[in-house]
GROMACS .gro file of C-alpha atoms in nm:
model
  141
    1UNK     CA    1   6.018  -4.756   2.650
    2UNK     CA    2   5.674  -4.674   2.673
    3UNK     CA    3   5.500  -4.342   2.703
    4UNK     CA    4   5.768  -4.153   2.890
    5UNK     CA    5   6.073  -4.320   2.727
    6UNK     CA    6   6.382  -4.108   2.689
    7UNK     CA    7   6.239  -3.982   2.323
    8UNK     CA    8   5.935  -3.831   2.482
    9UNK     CA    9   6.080  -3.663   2.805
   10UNK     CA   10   6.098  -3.292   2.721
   11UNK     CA   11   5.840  -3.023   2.584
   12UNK     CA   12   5.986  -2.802   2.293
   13UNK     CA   13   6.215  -2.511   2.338
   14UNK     CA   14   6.369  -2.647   2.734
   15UNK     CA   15   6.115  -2.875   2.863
   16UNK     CA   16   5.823  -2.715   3.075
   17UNK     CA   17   5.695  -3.101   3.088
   18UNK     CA   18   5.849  -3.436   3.077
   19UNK     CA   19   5.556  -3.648   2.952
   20UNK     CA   20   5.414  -3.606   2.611
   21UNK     CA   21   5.024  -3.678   2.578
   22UNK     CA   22   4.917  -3.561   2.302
   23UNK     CA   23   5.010  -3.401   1.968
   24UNK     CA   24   4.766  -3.215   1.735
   25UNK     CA   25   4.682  -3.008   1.449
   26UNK     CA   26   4.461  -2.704   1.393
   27UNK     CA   27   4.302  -2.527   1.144
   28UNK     CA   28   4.302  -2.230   1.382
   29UNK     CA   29   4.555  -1.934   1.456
   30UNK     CA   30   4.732  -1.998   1.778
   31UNK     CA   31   4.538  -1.747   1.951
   32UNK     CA   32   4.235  -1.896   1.853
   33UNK     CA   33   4.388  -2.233   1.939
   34UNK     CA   34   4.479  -2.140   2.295
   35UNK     CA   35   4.101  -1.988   2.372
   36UNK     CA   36   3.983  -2.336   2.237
   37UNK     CA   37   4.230  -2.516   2.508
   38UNK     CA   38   4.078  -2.288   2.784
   39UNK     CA   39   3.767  -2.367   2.674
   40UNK     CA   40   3.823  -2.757   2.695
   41UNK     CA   41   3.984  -2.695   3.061
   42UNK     CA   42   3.793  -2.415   3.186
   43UNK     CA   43   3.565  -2.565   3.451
   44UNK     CA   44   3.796  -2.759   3.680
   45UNK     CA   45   4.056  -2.476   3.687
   46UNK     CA   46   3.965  -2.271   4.021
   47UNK     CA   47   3.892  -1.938   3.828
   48UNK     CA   48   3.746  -2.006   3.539
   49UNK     CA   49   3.850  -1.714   3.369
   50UNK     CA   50   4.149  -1.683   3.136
   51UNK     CA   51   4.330  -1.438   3.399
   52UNK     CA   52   4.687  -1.574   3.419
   53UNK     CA   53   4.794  -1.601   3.842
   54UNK     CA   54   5.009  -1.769   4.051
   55UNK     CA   55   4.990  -2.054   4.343
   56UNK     CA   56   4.853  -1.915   4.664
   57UNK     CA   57   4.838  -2.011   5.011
   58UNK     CA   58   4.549  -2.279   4.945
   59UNK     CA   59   4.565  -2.534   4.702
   60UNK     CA   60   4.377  -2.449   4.332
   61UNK     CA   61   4.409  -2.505   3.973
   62UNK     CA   62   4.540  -2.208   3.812
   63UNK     CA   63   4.654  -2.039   3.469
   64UNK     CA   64   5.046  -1.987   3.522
   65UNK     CA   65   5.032  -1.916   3.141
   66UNK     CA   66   4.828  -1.788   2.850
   67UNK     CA   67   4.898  -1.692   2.569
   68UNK     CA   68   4.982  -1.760   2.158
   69UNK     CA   69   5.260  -1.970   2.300
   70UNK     CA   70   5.033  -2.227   2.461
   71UNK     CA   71   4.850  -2.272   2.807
   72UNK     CA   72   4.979  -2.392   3.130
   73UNK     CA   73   4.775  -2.531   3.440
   74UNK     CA   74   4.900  -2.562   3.761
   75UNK     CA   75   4.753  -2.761   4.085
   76UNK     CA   76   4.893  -2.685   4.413
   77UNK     CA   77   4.964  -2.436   4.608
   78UNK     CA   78   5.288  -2.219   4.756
   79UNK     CA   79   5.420  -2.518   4.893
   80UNK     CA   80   5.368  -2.783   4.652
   81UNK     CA   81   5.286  -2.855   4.275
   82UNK     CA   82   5.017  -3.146   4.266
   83UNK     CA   83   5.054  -3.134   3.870
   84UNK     CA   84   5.119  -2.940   3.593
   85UNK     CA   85   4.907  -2.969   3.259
   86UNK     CA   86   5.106  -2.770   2.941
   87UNK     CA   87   4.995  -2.708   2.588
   88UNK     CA   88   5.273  -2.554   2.359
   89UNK     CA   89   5.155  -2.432   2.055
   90UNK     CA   90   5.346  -2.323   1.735
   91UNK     CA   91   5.218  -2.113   1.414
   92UNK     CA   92   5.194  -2.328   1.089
   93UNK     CA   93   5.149  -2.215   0.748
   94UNK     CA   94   4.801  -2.439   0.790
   95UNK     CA   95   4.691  -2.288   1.109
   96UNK     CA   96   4.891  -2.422   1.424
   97UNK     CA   97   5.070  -2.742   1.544
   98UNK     CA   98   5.019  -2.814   1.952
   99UNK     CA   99   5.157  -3.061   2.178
  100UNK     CA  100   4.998  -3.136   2.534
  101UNK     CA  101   5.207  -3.263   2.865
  102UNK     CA  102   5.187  -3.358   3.182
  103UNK     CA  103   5.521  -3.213   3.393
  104UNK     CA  104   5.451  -3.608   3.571
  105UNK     CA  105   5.376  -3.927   3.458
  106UNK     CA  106   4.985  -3.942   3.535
  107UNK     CA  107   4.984  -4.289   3.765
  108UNK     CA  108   5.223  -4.062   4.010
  109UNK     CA  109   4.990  -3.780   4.028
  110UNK     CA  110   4.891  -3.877   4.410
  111UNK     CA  111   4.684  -3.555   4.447
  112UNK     CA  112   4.344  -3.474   4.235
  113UNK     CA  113   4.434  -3.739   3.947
  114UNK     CA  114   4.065  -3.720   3.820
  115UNK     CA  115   4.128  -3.301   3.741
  116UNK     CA  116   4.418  -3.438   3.532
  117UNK     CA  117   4.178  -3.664   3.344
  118UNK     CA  118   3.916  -3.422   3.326
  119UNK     CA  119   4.113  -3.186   3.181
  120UNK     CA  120   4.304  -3.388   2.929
  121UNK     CA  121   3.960  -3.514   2.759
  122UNK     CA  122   3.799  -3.196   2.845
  123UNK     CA  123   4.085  -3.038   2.596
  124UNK     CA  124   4.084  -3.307   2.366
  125UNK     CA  125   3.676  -3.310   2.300
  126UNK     CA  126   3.689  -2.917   2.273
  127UNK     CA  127   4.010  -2.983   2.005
  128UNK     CA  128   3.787  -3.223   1.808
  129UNK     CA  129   3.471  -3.012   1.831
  130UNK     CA  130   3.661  -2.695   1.677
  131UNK     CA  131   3.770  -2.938   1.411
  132UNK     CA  132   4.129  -3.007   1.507
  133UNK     CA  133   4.274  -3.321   1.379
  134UNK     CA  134   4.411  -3.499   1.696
  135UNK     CA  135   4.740  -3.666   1.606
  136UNK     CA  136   4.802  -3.877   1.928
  137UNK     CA  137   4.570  -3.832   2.234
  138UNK     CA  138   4.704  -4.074   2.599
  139UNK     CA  139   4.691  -3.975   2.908
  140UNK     CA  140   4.847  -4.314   3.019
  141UNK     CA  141   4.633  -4.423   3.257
   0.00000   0.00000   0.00000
């Protein structure tokens, strides 16, 4: 069924994304593993910052969430969602297991598709450059 088949469409624990991109595994606390995320995304979100806000009147990339959970990027503003970009991470007795998603499939991203590809590979070069083992890494374009 491809990428976003029926056995991909929802993130862990209620689905804050319907299309998995990438699973991975690091050596790394989850704290640690979330500042490593921000550090792979950091320069196309808005605010570079880790400061966790919410959509305003003009459109930006934002933090809606940060945390040992995982990291969440939004694009849009108080009207509409361009995209959403989610990490979920989860503590392992090896360090911590994460899974990335887009809330879209990325060909129907109409708005700023290249920030979705820059920060996919911008996450997944940090990953491998703090020695994570990448799993599965495809955006799908």
């Amino acid at each position: 069924m491809g990428i976003f088949g029926r056995s991909r469409n929802a993130a862990p624990g209620g689905g804050r994304a319907t299309g998995e991109i990438g699973s991975f595994l690091s050596p790394h606390s989850p704290d640690d593993t979330a500042r490593i995320v921000h550090a792979g995304l950091a320069d196309q979100l808005s605010i570079e910052s880790a400061e966790v806000t919410g959509p305003g009147l003009l459109e930006s990339i934002y933090l809606s969430r940060f945390d040992s959970s995982g990291v969440t990027v939004v694009a849009g503003n108080s009207v509409d969602t361009y995209f959403s970009f989610a990490v979920d991470l989860t503590a392992t007795s090896g360090g911590t297991e994460g899974r990335a998603y887009l809330d879209r499939p990325a060909r129907s991203v109409k708005r700023w598709m290249g920030n979705t590809i820059k920060i996919s590979s911008g996450v997944q070069m940090t990953l491998e450059g703090a020695g994570v083992r990448i799993v599965r890494w495809d955006v799908g374009f």
